[in-house]
Amino acid sequence: MTAAMATGGADEPMLVMKDVHTYYGQIHALQGITLTVNKGEVVTLIGANGAGKTTTLKTISGLLHARSGSVRFEGDDITKMPAHKLVERGIGHAPEGRRIFSRLTVLENLQMGAFSRPKADIQPDIERVFNLFPRLRERTGQLGGTLSGGEQQMLAISRALMSEPRMLLLDEPSLGLAPILVAQVFETIKEINSQGTTVLLVEQNALQALSIAHRGYVLQTGEVVLSGMADDLRQNETVRKAYLGED
Amino acid sequence: MTTVAVAGRRSNPASRFLRIAFFAVVAIVIYQLVLFIALQQTWLVGTSALPADQAFPVAVQQTINALSIGAIYALIALGYTMVYGIIELINFAHGDVFMVGAFLSMFVTLGIFGQTVGVSVTDIPFLILLLASALIIVMPLTGLLNVTIERIFYRPFRGGSRLAPLITAVGVSFILQNLALVFVGSGDRGAPQVFPLEWQIKFGEAKISVLSIFIFALAVSLMVALNLFVNKTRLGRAMRATAQDQQAASLMGVDLNQTIALTFLLGGALAGAAGVVWGLRFGYVRQDLGFNAGLKSFTSAVLGGIGNINGAALGGFFIGFTENLASALGFSRWSEFLVFLILTFVLIFRPTGILGQQLGDRA
C-alpha cells in the first residue's frame, strides 16, 4: 500500500497529502500535514481555531500552495495547480464564511458554480440542488446578499455541487446556523455523500462531524496529532476532553 | 404555486430600460428649461442675455451638445469604473489610452483613407465605411494596449500593496504622454472632421447637429451592448463575480488573469471609441489630451459610484451637462472649477456616489 501511494498506483487513495508545509507570508501555518481521503468517504478535520483546518482545505483547492510536500488528487500531482484548474478536475470547495456572490441572484450563483462546465446542460443539476434545499427554489431570482444566513449556507453548498465535484471540501458548514438547521445541513452532507461525492469536512462542531464521518483527523498547530475511525475518535479520551467539551 | 419573496428581486431588464429612458428624458427637459430661463437673466449673464424667442433654440442646441460631450466622458468613465470595480485600482493611464485612441483614429482617416484635415465627407456610404473602419481598427488596438499595460505594469503587483500599482499607473500615464510627444510632438494636431458639421436638423428655430446625435447614439449603443454583455453572458457573469470576490470566483473555475484582462480590453476599447468621436467633434488631438479628459471622466465615475457601470454612464452625462451649462452661460473658464467643486461635495456628502459603489464584498 505504501509503495502504491508513492508511485501513484491504481489503488492510491483519492487524495493524498504528504508532509505539506504551507505559509501565510511568514506564518508557518501547516507544519507537515500528511493525510489521505479514500473515494466515497466522509473525512472530517477537527481541531481548535488556528489549528490549520481551513489552510489545509485551501492548500488542496489551490487557493494556497504548499511550499514543500505534495498534494495528489486521483493520482496526479496538483501541488502547484491554480484553483480554477482544480475545479475542472473535480474538486469543489465551499469556503469558510460562505462567500456567496451577494449581488448575483441565487440562480446566477448556481450558474457560477457550473462555470467550469461551459457547454453542459446544468438544468438537471439545478433541479438536484433544489431537491436537496427546496428553500432555494423559492429564492431563485433573489440577490444572494438578501438571503438569511442558513439560506446562504445552503446556496454555498449548492454552488459547490454545481461543478459536479468528485470531492467536496466543506469549511464550517454549520457555523452561525440555528440548531435545527445544523441538523439539516449534516443530513444533507450525508445525502450528498450517499449520492457518490467524497467529502472532506472541516468543523468546529466536532461531535456532529464525527457522527456522520467515516474517519477523522485531529489537527493542532498545523500538525496531525491524532487520526482514526470516527467512532474511535469519539471514544478517545483526549478528543473528548479537548474537542467535545467533556471533562 | 408557492408565494415568491419580492425583496431584492431584480426588475426585468425591459422595464428597467424604460425607466432609465424615462428619467433621462425628464432630466433633459428639465435641463433645457433651466438653460432657457438662465439664458434670459441679465443678472446672471449680463449683456448677453437673450429674449425668450432666441433663448429657446440656443437651449435646445446646447442640450444636444451636452449630450455628445457627456457621452464621451461616459465612455471613458466606464473604463475607470470597470477596472476599479474588479481590482480596485485607479488606472491613471486610462485617459492616455483615450488619447492614443484619438491619435490612432486620426492616422486611420488621414493615412488609410487619405482624407485631409478640414474636408468633410458628404458621400454617406463612404462616411459610414470610414467611421466603421475607424472604430473597428481603433477599438481593438486601444483595448489591447490597455491589456498590455495591465500585463506588464499592474499584474506583478497583484495581491501586494495597493499603493504600488497606483503609483505605477501614474508612471504609465507619463510614459504614454511622452511617447506621444516623441512620435507626434506637442501642441494641437488637426484631426479630420470627416463628419460634416453643417449637417443639421431644424427643430423650430433650433438647429440640431447630426454629429452630436450620432455621437450620443453610438455611445448609448455601446453602453447597452456592454450592459448586455456584463449581465447576460457567461463571461460577464464571471466578471461580476470576480469583482465581488476574486477567491470565490477562482473556486468556481474562473481564471482571474483572463477575466481581469477582459475587463481591461473592454475598458480600453470604449476609450478608443471615445477617441474616435473626440476628433470628429473637436477637430484636434493633443498629446496631453488624456490628462484633462481622464480627470473629468474619473470624476464622472466617482460621481456615479465607483465600480458601478450605470453610475459611470450617469456621471459622465452629469459632468457633460455641468460643463455645458457653464459654457453656455458664458462661464466656460469656470467649467472645470464647477466640475471639481461637484466632485468635492460628492466626496464630502455622498462618498459612495449617486448610485452607490459596487466593490468587492470584502473591500
Coordinates of C-alpha atoms in Angstrom, one line a residue:
Chain A
M1 CA 0.0 0.0 0.0
T2 CA 2.8 2.4 0.9
A3 CA 4.6 1.6 -2.3
A4 CA 1.5 2.1 -4.4
M5 CA 0.9 5.5 -2.8
A6 CA 4.4 6.7 -3.7
T7 CA 4.2 5.7 -7.3
G8 CA 0.6 6.7 -7.8
G9 CA -0.8 3.2 -8.5
A10 CA -4.4 2.4 -9.2
D11 CA -5.2 1.7 -5.6
E12 CA -3.9 5.1 -4.4
P13 CA -6.4 7.0 -2.3
M14 CA -8.4 9.8 -4.0
L15 CA -6.5 12.5 -2.1
V16 CA -3.0 12.2 -0.7
M17 CA -1.3 15.0 1.2
K18 CA 2.3 14.2 2.1
D19 CA 4.3 16.3 4.6
V20 CA 2.7 19.5 3.4
H21 CA 4.1 22.8 4.7
T22 CA 2.1 25.9 3.8
Y23 CA 2.9 29.5 4.8
Y24 CA 0.8 32.7 5.1
G25 CA 3.7 35.1 4.5
Q26 CA 6.0 34.4 7.4
I27 CA 3.5 32.4 9.4
H28 CA 4.2 28.6 9.2
A29 CA 0.5 27.5 9.1
L30 CA 0.8 23.9 8.1
Q31 CA 3.8 22.1 9.6
G32 CA 3.9 18.8 7.8
I33 CA 0.4 17.6 7.2
T34 CA 0.0 14.1 6.0
L35 CA -3.4 12.7 5.3
T36 CA -5.5 10.7 2.9
V37 CA -9.1 10.6 1.8
N38 CA -10.5 7.5 0.1
K39 CA -13.1 7.6 -2.6
G40 CA -16.6 7.5 -1.2
E41 CA -15.6 8.6 2.3
V42 CA -16.6 11.4 4.6
V43 CA -13.5 12.5 6.4
T44 CA -13.5 15.3 8.9
L45 CA -10.8 17.6 10.2
I46 CA -11.3 18.8 13.7
G47 CA -9.2 21.0 15.9
A48 CA -9.2 24.3 17.7
N49 CA -9.1 27.7 15.9
G50 CA -5.8 28.3 14.2
A51 CA -5.0 24.6 14.0
G52 CA -4.7 24.7 10.2
K53 CA -8.0 23.2 9.2
T54 CA -9.0 26.0 6.7
T55 CA -5.5 26.3 5.5
T56 CA -5.5 22.6 4.7
L57 CA -8.6 22.9 2.6
K58 CA -7.2 26.0 0.8
T59 CA -4.0 24.1 0.1
I60 CA -6.0 21.3 -1.5
S61 CA -8.2 23.6 -3.6
G62 CA -5.4 25.7 -4.8
L63 CA -6.2 29.0 -3.1
L64 CA -2.8 28.5 -1.3
H65 CA 0.1 26.5 -2.4
A66 CA 2.4 24.2 -0.3
R67 CA 5.9 25.4 0.0
S68 CA 7.1 21.9 0.4
G69 CA 5.5 18.4 0.4
S70 CA 3.0 17.2 -2.2
V71 CA -0.7 17.1 -2.8
R72 CA -2.0 14.4 -5.1
F73 CA -5.6 14.0 -6.4
E74 CA -6.7 10.9 -8.3
G75 CA -3.1 10.0 -8.9
D76 CA -2.0 13.4 -10.3
D77 CA 0.3 15.9 -8.6
I78 CA -1.8 19.0 -8.0
T79 CA 0.5 20.8 -5.6
K80 CA 1.2 23.8 -7.8
M81 CA -2.1 23.8 -9.7
P82 CA -4.2 27.1 -9.6
A83 CA -7.7 26.9 -8.1
H84 CA -9.6 27.4 -11.3
K85 CA -7.9 24.3 -12.9
L86 CA -8.7 22.2 -9.9
V87 CA -12.5 22.8 -10.2
E88 CA -12.3 21.3 -13.7
R89 CA -10.5 18.3 -12.2
G90 CA -13.3 17.6 -9.8
I91 CA -12.6 19.4 -6.5
G92 CA -15.4 21.6 -5.2
H93 CA -14.7 23.9 -2.3
A94 CA -17.4 25.7 -0.3
P95 CA -15.2 28.1 1.6
E96 CA -15.2 29.4 5.1
G97 CA -17.7 32.2 5.5
R98 CA -19.9 31.0 2.6
R99 CA -18.5 33.6 0.2
I100 CA -21.6 33.6 -2.0
F101 CA -21.9 36.4 -4.6
S102 CA -24.2 38.8 -2.8
R103 CA -25.0 41.0 -5.8
L104 CA -25.7 38.0 -8.0
T105 CA -29.1 36.2 -7.9
V106 CA -29.5 32.7 -6.5
L107 CA -29.7 31.4 -10.0
E108 CA -26.7 33.3 -11.1
N109 CA -24.7 32.0 -8.1
L110 CA -25.6 28.5 -9.2
Q111 CA -24.7 29.2 -12.8
M112 CA -21.3 30.5 -11.5
G113 CA -20.9 27.2 -9.7
A114 CA -21.2 25.4 -13.0
F115 CA -18.7 27.8 -14.7
S116 CA -16.1 25.1 -15.2
R117 CA -18.6 23.1 -17.4
P118 CA -19.3 25.7 -20.1
K119 CA -21.4 23.7 -22.5
A120 CA -23.1 21.3 -20.2
D121 CA -26.8 21.4 -19.6
I122 CA -27.0 22.5 -16.0
Q123 CA -30.8 22.2 -15.5
P124 CA -30.7 18.7 -14.0
D125 CA -28.1 19.9 -11.5
I126 CA -30.1 22.9 -10.6
E127 CA -33.1 20.5 -10.0
R128 CA -30.8 18.3 -7.9
V129 CA -29.8 21.1 -5.6
F130 CA -33.3 22.4 -5.4
N131 CA -34.4 19.0 -4.3
L132 CA -31.7 19.0 -1.6
F133 CA -32.6 22.5 -0.5
P134 CA -36.2 23.3 -1.5
R135 CA -36.0 26.7 0.1
L136 CA -33.6 27.9 -2.7
R137 CA -36.2 27.1 -5.3
E138 CA -38.4 29.9 -3.9
R139 CA -35.5 32.3 -3.9
T140 CA -34.2 31.8 -7.5
G141 CA -34.4 35.4 -8.6
Q142 CA -33.4 37.0 -5.3
L143 CA -30.0 38.5 -4.8
G144 CA -27.6 36.3 -2.7
G145 CA -27.0 39.1 -0.2
T146 CA -30.7 39.2 0.8
L147 CA -30.8 35.6 1.9
S148 CA -30.7 34.6 5.5
G149 CA -27.6 33.0 7.0
G150 CA -29.0 29.5 6.7
E151 CA -30.1 30.0 3.1
Q152 CA -26.7 31.5 2.2
Q153 CA -25.1 28.3 3.6
M154 CA -27.4 26.2 1.5
L155 CA -26.5 28.2 -1.5
A156 CA -22.8 27.9 -0.8
I157 CA -23.0 24.1 -0.6
S158 CA -25.3 24.0 -3.7
R159 CA -23.0 26.3 -5.7
A160 CA -20.0 24.0 -4.9
L161 CA -22.1 21.0 -6.0
M162 CA -22.9 22.6 -9.4
S163 CA -19.4 21.8 -10.7
E164 CA -20.2 18.1 -10.2
P165 CA -17.2 17.6 -7.9
R166 CA -16.0 14.1 -7.2
M167 CA -14.6 15.5 -4.0
L168 CA -16.3 18.3 -2.0
L169 CA -14.4 20.4 0.6
L170 CA -16.8 21.9 3.2
D171 CA -15.5 24.5 5.6
E172 CA -17.6 25.1 8.7
P173 CA -20.9 24.5 7.0
S174 CA -22.7 24.7 10.4
L175 CA -21.2 28.0 11.5
G176 CA -23.7 30.5 12.7
L177 CA -26.8 28.3 12.0
A178 CA -29.7 27.7 14.3
P179 CA -29.5 24.1 15.8
I180 CA -32.4 22.8 13.7
L181 CA -30.6 24.0 10.5
V182 CA -27.3 22.4 11.7
A183 CA -29.0 19.0 11.8
Q184 CA -30.5 19.6 8.4
V185 CA -27.1 20.6 6.9
F186 CA -25.5 17.5 8.3
E187 CA -28.3 15.3 7.0
T188 CA -27.7 16.8 3.6
I189 CA -24.0 16.2 3.7
K190 CA -24.8 12.5 4.3
E191 CA -27.2 12.6 1.4
I192 CA -24.6 14.2 -0.9
N193 CA -22.1 11.5 0.1
S194 CA -24.5 8.7 -0.5
Q195 CA -25.0 10.1 -4.0
G196 CA -21.4 9.3 -4.6
T197 CA -19.4 12.5 -3.7
T198 CA -16.4 12.2 -1.4
V199 CA -16.5 14.8 1.3
L200 CA -13.7 16.4 3.3
L201 CA -15.4 18.3 6.2
V202 CA -13.9 20.9 8.5
E203 CA -16.0 21.5 11.6
Q204 CA -15.9 23.2 14.9
N205 CA -18.9 21.1 15.8
A206 CA -16.7 18.0 16.3
L207 CA -19.3 15.7 17.8
Q208 CA -21.7 16.1 14.9
A209 CA -18.9 16.0 12.3
L210 CA -17.7 12.7 13.8
S211 CA -21.2 11.3 13.8
I212 CA -21.5 11.5 10.0
A213 CA -17.9 10.9 9.1
H214 CA -16.1 7.6 8.4
R215 CA -12.7 8.8 9.6
G216 CA -11.3 11.9 11.2
Y217 CA -8.0 13.8 11.7
V218 CA -7.3 15.9 14.7
L219 CA -5.2 19.0 13.9
Q220 CA -3.1 21.0 16.4
T221 CA -0.9 24.0 15.4
G222 CA -0.5 22.8 11.8
E223 CA 0.1 19.1 12.5
V224 CA -2.0 16.0 12.6
V225 CA -1.9 14.8 16.3
L226 CA -4.4 12.0 16.1
S227 CA -6.3 10.2 13.4
G228 CA -8.6 7.2 13.2
M229 CA -12.1 5.9 12.6
A230 CA -14.7 8.4 13.6
D231 CA -16.2 6.1 16.2
D232 CA -12.8 5.5 17.8
L233 CA -12.1 9.2 17.9
R234 CA -15.4 9.8 19.6
Q235 CA -14.4 7.4 22.3
N236 CA -10.9 8.8 22.6
E237 CA -10.1 10.4 25.9
T238 CA -8.1 13.3 24.6
V239 CA -10.6 14.2 21.9
R240 CA -13.5 14.1 24.4
K241 CA -11.7 16.5 26.7
A242 CA -10.3 18.8 24.1
Y243 CA -12.9 19.0 21.4
L244 CA -16.2 17.5 22.5
G245 CA -16.4 19.8 25.6
E246 CA -16.4 17.0 28.2
D247 CA -14.4 16.9 31.4
Chain B
M1 CA -47.5 27.8 -6.7
T2 CA -45.8 28.9 -3.6
T3 CA -45.6 32.6 -2.9
V4 CA -42.4 34.2 -4.1
A5 CA -40.5 36.7 -2.0
V6 CA -40.1 40.0 -3.7
A7 CA -37.3 41.5 -1.6
G8 CA -34.1 42.0 -3.6
R9 CA -35.7 40.6 -6.8
R10 CA -34.3 42.2 -9.9
S11 CA -36.8 44.0 -12.1
N12 CA -37.0 42.8 -15.6
P13 CA -34.5 44.4 -17.9
A14 CA -37.0 45.9 -20.4
S15 CA -38.9 47.7 -17.7
R16 CA -35.7 48.9 -16.2
F17 CA -34.6 50.2 -19.5
L18 CA -37.9 52.1 -20.0
R19 CA -37.5 53.6 -16.5
I20 CA -34.0 54.8 -17.3
A21 CA -35.1 56.2 -20.6
F22 CA -38.0 58.0 -18.9
F23 CA -35.7 59.6 -16.3
A24 CA -33.2 60.6 -19.0
V25 CA -35.9 62.4 -21.0
V26 CA -37.2 64.1 -17.8
A27 CA -33.7 65.2 -16.9
I28 CA -33.0 66.5 -20.4
V29 CA -36.3 68.5 -20.4
I30 CA -35.5 70.0 -17.0
Y31 CA -32.0 70.9 -18.2
Q32 CA -33.4 72.7 -21.2
L33 CA -35.9 74.6 -19.1
V34 CA -33.2 75.7 -16.7
L35 CA -30.9 76.8 -19.5
F36 CA -33.8 78.5 -21.3
I37 CA -34.6 80.5 -18.2
A38 CA -31.0 81.2 -17.2
L39 CA -30.1 82.5 -20.7
Q40 CA -32.7 85.3 -20.2
Q41 CA -31.4 86.5 -16.9
T42 CA -29.4 89.8 -17.1
W43 CA -28.2 89.4 -13.5
L44 CA -26.6 86.1 -14.5
V45 CA -25.3 86.5 -18.0
G46 CA -25.1 90.3 -18.2
T47 CA -25.5 91.9 -21.6
S48 CA -25.5 88.6 -23.5
A49 CA -29.0 87.8 -22.0
L50 CA -31.3 86.7 -24.8
P51 CA -35.0 87.3 -25.3
A52 CA -37.2 84.2 -24.9
D53 CA -37.6 83.5 -28.6
Q54 CA -33.8 83.4 -29.1
A55 CA -33.1 81.6 -25.8
F56 CA -35.2 78.6 -26.8
P57 CA -33.2 77.5 -29.8
V58 CA -29.9 78.1 -28.0
A59 CA -31.1 76.0 -25.1
V60 CA -32.1 73.1 -27.4
Q61 CA -28.8 73.2 -29.3
Q62 CA -26.7 73.4 -26.1
T63 CA -28.6 70.4 -24.7
I64 CA -27.7 68.3 -27.7
N65 CA -24.1 69.5 -27.3
A66 CA -24.1 68.5 -23.7
L67 CA -25.4 65.0 -24.6
S68 CA -22.5 64.5 -27.0
I69 CA -19.7 65.7 -24.7
G70 CA -21.3 63.8 -21.8
A71 CA -21.3 60.7 -24.0
I72 CA -17.5 61.0 -24.5
Y73 CA -16.9 61.3 -20.7
A74 CA -19.3 58.4 -20.0
L75 CA -17.4 56.1 -22.5
I76 CA -14.1 56.9 -20.8
A77 CA -15.6 56.7 -17.3
L78 CA -16.8 53.2 -18.0
G79 CA -13.2 52.0 -18.2
Y80 CA -12.2 53.7 -15.0
T81 CA -15.1 52.2 -13.1
M82 CA -14.8 48.7 -14.5
V83 CA -11.1 48.4 -13.7
Y84 CA -11.7 49.9 -10.2
G85 CA -14.6 47.5 -9.7
I86 CA -12.5 44.5 -10.4
I87 CA -9.1 45.2 -9.0
E88 CA -9.6 48.4 -7.0
L89 CA -7.0 50.3 -9.0
I90 CA -7.5 53.8 -10.3
N91 CA -6.0 53.3 -13.7
F92 CA -4.5 56.8 -14.2
A93 CA -3.2 55.8 -17.6
H94 CA -6.8 55.3 -18.8
G95 CA -7.2 58.9 -20.0
D96 CA -4.0 58.4 -22.0
V97 CA -5.3 55.3 -23.6
F98 CA -8.2 57.5 -24.8
M99 CA -5.6 60.0 -26.2
V100 CA -3.9 57.2 -28.1
G101 CA -7.3 56.2 -29.5
A102 CA -7.8 59.8 -30.7
F103 CA -4.4 59.7 -32.5
L104 CA -5.0 56.3 -34.0
S105 CA -8.3 57.4 -35.3
M106 CA -6.5 60.4 -36.9
F107 CA -4.0 58.1 -38.5
V108 CA -6.7 55.8 -39.9
T109 CA -8.6 58.7 -41.5
L110 CA -5.5 60.5 -42.8
G111 CA -3.3 57.5 -43.6
I112 CA -5.6 54.7 -44.7
F113 CA -8.4 56.7 -46.1
G114 CA -6.3 59.6 -47.4
Q115 CA -8.6 62.3 -46.0
T116 CA -7.4 65.8 -45.4
V117 CA -7.9 68.0 -42.4
G118 CA -10.7 70.5 -42.9
V119 CA -12.6 68.5 -45.6
S120 CA -15.7 66.5 -44.6
V121 CA -17.2 63.5 -46.4
T122 CA -20.7 64.0 -47.7
D123 CA -20.9 60.7 -49.5
I124 CA -22.9 58.8 -46.9
P125 CA -21.9 55.2 -47.7
F126 CA -18.3 56.2 -47.7
L127 CA -18.7 58.1 -44.5
I128 CA -20.3 55.1 -42.8
L129 CA -17.4 52.9 -44.2
L130 CA -14.8 55.3 -42.9
L131 CA -16.3 55.7 -39.4
A132 CA -17.0 51.9 -39.1
S133 CA -13.4 51.2 -40.1
A134 CA -12.0 53.7 -37.7
L135 CA -14.0 52.1 -34.8
I136 CA -13.2 48.6 -35.9
I137 CA -9.5 49.3 -36.1
V138 CA -9.1 51.7 -33.1
M139 CA -11.2 49.9 -30.5
P140 CA -9.3 46.6 -30.6
L141 CA -6.0 48.4 -30.6
T142 CA -6.7 50.6 -27.5
G143 CA -8.2 47.5 -25.9
L144 CA -5.0 45.6 -26.5
L145 CA -2.9 48.5 -25.3
N146 CA -4.9 48.5 -22.1
V147 CA -4.4 44.7 -21.7
T148 CA -0.7 45.1 -22.3
I149 CA -0.4 47.8 -19.7
E150 CA -2.2 45.6 -17.2
R151 CA 0.0 42.6 -18.1
I152 CA 3.3 44.4 -17.8
F153 CA 2.7 47.1 -15.2
Y154 CA -0.1 46.0 -12.9
R155 CA -0.2 42.3 -12.7
P156 CA 3.2 41.9 -11.0
F157 CA 1.8 43.9 -8.1
R158 CA -1.4 41.9 -7.7
G159 CA -2.0 40.6 -4.2
G160 CA 0.5 43.1 -2.8
S161 CA 0.3 46.7 -1.7
R162 CA -2.4 48.7 -3.4
L163 CA -0.3 51.8 -3.5
A164 CA 2.4 50.3 -5.7
P165 CA 0.2 49.8 -8.8
L166 CA -1.4 53.2 -8.2
I167 CA 1.9 54.9 -8.4
T168 CA 2.8 52.7 -11.4
A169 CA -0.4 53.8 -13.1
V170 CA 0.7 57.5 -12.8
G171 CA 4.0 56.4 -14.3
V172 CA 2.4 54.7 -17.2
S173 CA 0.3 57.8 -17.9
F174 CA 3.6 59.8 -18.2
I175 CA 5.1 57.1 -20.4
L176 CA 2.2 57.2 -22.8
Q177 CA 2.1 61.0 -22.9
N178 CA 5.9 61.2 -23.5
L179 CA 5.8 58.5 -26.1
A180 CA 3.1 60.6 -27.9
L181 CA 5.3 63.6 -27.5
V182 CA 8.2 61.8 -29.2
F183 CA 6.1 60.5 -32.1
V184 CA 3.6 63.3 -32.8
G185 CA 5.1 66.3 -31.0
S186 CA 3.4 68.8 -28.8
G187 CA 0.6 71.2 -29.5
D188 CA -2.7 70.7 -31.3
R189 CA -2.7 68.4 -34.3
G190 CA -5.6 68.8 -36.7
A191 CA -7.9 65.8 -36.7
P192 CA -10.0 65.4 -39.8
Q193 CA -13.6 66.2 -39.1
V194 CA -14.9 63.9 -41.7
F195 CA -18.5 64.1 -40.3
P196 CA -20.0 67.2 -41.9
L197 CA -20.6 69.7 -39.2
E198 CA -23.1 71.5 -41.4
W199 CA -25.5 68.6 -41.3
Q200 CA -28.2 69.9 -39.0
I201 CA -31.8 69.1 -38.3
K202 CA -34.1 72.0 -38.0
F203 CA -36.3 71.9 -34.9
G204 CA -38.3 75.1 -35.0
E205 CA -35.7 77.8 -34.8
A206 CA -33.1 75.4 -33.3
K207 CA -30.5 73.7 -35.5
I208 CA -29.5 70.4 -34.1
S209 CA -26.1 69.0 -35.0
V210 CA -26.4 65.5 -36.6
L211 CA -22.9 64.7 -35.4
S212 CA -23.9 65.3 -31.8
I213 CA -26.8 62.9 -32.3
F214 CA -24.5 60.4 -33.9
I215 CA -22.1 60.5 -31.0
F216 CA -24.8 60.2 -28.5
A217 CA -26.4 57.3 -30.3
L218 CA -23.1 55.5 -30.7
A219 CA -22.2 55.9 -27.0
V220 CA -25.7 54.7 -25.9
S221 CA -25.4 51.6 -28.3
L222 CA -22.0 50.7 -26.8
M223 CA -23.3 51.1 -23.3
V224 CA -26.3 48.9 -24.0
A225 CA -24.0 46.3 -25.6
L226 CA -21.7 46.5 -22.5
N227 CA -24.7 46.1 -20.2
L228 CA -26.0 43.1 -22.1
F229 CA -22.5 41.5 -22.1
V230 CA -22.0 42.0 -18.4
N231 CA -25.5 41.0 -17.3
K232 CA -26.4 38.3 -19.8
T233 CA -23.4 36.4 -20.8
R234 CA -21.3 33.7 -19.0
L235 CA -18.1 35.8 -19.1
G236 CA -20.0 38.9 -18.0
R237 CA -21.3 36.9 -15.0
A238 CA -17.7 35.8 -14.3
M239 CA -16.6 39.5 -14.4
R240 CA -19.3 40.5 -11.9
A241 CA -18.4 37.5 -9.6
T242 CA -14.7 38.3 -9.8
A243 CA -15.4 42.0 -8.9
Q244 CA -17.2 40.8 -5.8
D245 CA -14.9 38.1 -4.6
Q246 CA -11.8 37.0 -6.5
Q247 CA -11.1 34.0 -4.4
A248 CA -14.6 32.7 -4.5
A249 CA -14.7 33.3 -8.3
S250 CA -11.5 31.3 -8.8
L251 CA -13.1 28.4 -6.8
M252 CA -15.8 28.4 -9.4
G253 CA -13.2 27.8 -12.1
V254 CA -12.8 31.5 -13.2
D255 CA -9.3 32.3 -14.5
L256 CA -8.7 35.6 -12.8
N257 CA -5.9 36.7 -15.2
Q258 CA -8.2 36.2 -18.1
T259 CA -11.2 37.9 -16.5
I260 CA -9.1 40.9 -15.5
A261 CA -7.6 41.1 -18.9
L262 CA -11.0 41.0 -20.4
T263 CA -12.1 43.9 -18.2
F264 CA -9.1 46.0 -19.4
L265 CA -9.9 45.0 -23.0
L266 CA -13.4 46.3 -22.8
G267 CA -12.5 49.5 -21.0
G268 CA -9.7 50.2 -23.5
A269 CA -12.0 49.6 -26.4
L270 CA -14.6 52.0 -25.1
A271 CA -11.9 54.6 -24.5
G272 CA -10.8 54.0 -28.1
A273 CA -14.4 54.7 -29.3
A274 CA -14.3 57.9 -27.3
G275 CA -11.1 58.8 -29.0
V276 CA -12.6 58.4 -32.4
V277 CA -15.6 60.6 -31.7
W278 CA -13.4 63.2 -30.0
G279 CA -11.6 64.0 -33.2
L280 CA -14.8 64.3 -35.1
R281 CA -16.3 66.6 -32.5
F282 CA -13.4 68.9 -31.7
G283 CA -11.1 68.6 -34.8
Y284 CA -7.9 68.4 -32.9
V285 CA -5.8 65.9 -30.9
R286 CA -3.1 66.7 -28.4
Q287 CA -0.6 64.5 -26.6
D288 CA -1.8 65.8 -23.2
L289 CA -5.5 65.3 -24.1
G290 CA -5.8 62.3 -21.8
F291 CA -5.0 64.2 -18.6
N292 CA -7.9 66.6 -18.7
A293 CA -10.5 64.3 -20.2
G294 CA -9.3 61.5 -17.9
L295 CA -9.6 63.5 -14.8
K296 CA -13.2 64.6 -15.7
S297 CA -14.1 61.0 -16.6
F298 CA -12.7 59.8 -13.4
T299 CA -14.8 62.4 -11.6
S300 CA -17.8 61.1 -13.5
A301 CA -17.0 57.5 -12.3
V302 CA -16.7 58.7 -8.7
L303 CA -19.8 60.8 -9.0
G304 CA -21.9 57.9 -10.2
G305 CA -20.5 55.5 -7.7
I306 CA -17.1 53.8 -8.4
G307 CA -17.4 50.3 -9.6
N308 CA -21.0 50.9 -10.8
I309 CA -21.3 50.7 -14.6
N310 CA -24.6 52.5 -14.8
G311 CA -23.3 55.1 -12.4
A312 CA -20.3 55.9 -14.6
A313 CA -22.6 56.5 -17.6
L314 CA -24.8 58.7 -15.5
G315 CA -21.8 60.6 -14.0
G316 CA -20.4 61.2 -17.5
F317 CA -23.5 62.8 -18.7
F318 CA -23.8 64.8 -15.4
I319 CA -20.3 66.2 -15.9
G320 CA -21.0 66.9 -19.6
F321 CA -24.1 68.8 -18.7
T322 CA -22.4 70.7 -15.9
E323 CA -19.6 71.8 -18.2
N324 CA -22.1 72.7 -20.9
L325 CA -24.2 74.8 -18.5
A326 CA -21.1 76.8 -17.5
S327 CA -20.0 77.4 -21.1
A328 CA -23.5 78.1 -22.5
L329 CA -23.9 80.9 -19.9
G330 CA -20.5 82.4 -20.8
F331 CA -18.6 81.0 -17.8
S332 CA -16.6 78.4 -19.7
R333 CA -13.4 79.3 -17.8
W334 CA -15.2 78.2 -14.7
S335 CA -16.4 74.9 -16.0
E336 CA -13.5 72.9 -14.6
F337 CA -13.9 74.7 -11.3
L338 CA -17.5 73.7 -11.2
V339 CA -16.7 70.1 -12.1
F340 CA -14.2 69.6 -9.3
L341 CA -16.4 71.6 -6.9
I342 CA -19.1 69.0 -7.5
L343 CA -16.5 66.2 -7.0
T344 CA -15.5 67.7 -3.7
F345 CA -19.1 68.0 -2.5
V346 CA -19.9 64.4 -3.6
L347 CA -16.8 63.1 -1.7
I348 CA -17.8 65.0 1.4
F349 CA -21.6 64.4 1.5
R350 CA -22.1 61.2 -0.6
P351 CA -18.7 59.5 -1.0
T352 CA -20.4 56.4 -2.4
G353 CA -21.7 58.4 -5.4
I354 CA -25.2 58.9 -6.8
L355 CA -26.0 55.2 -7.5
G356 CA -23.7 53.7 -4.9
Q357 CA -20.4 51.9 -5.1
Q358 CA -20.2 48.4 -6.2
L359 CA -17.0 46.9 -4.9
G360 CA -15.8 43.6 -3.7
D361 CA -17.6 42.1 -0.7
R362 CA -14.5 42.3 1.4
A363 CA -13.4 45.7 0.3

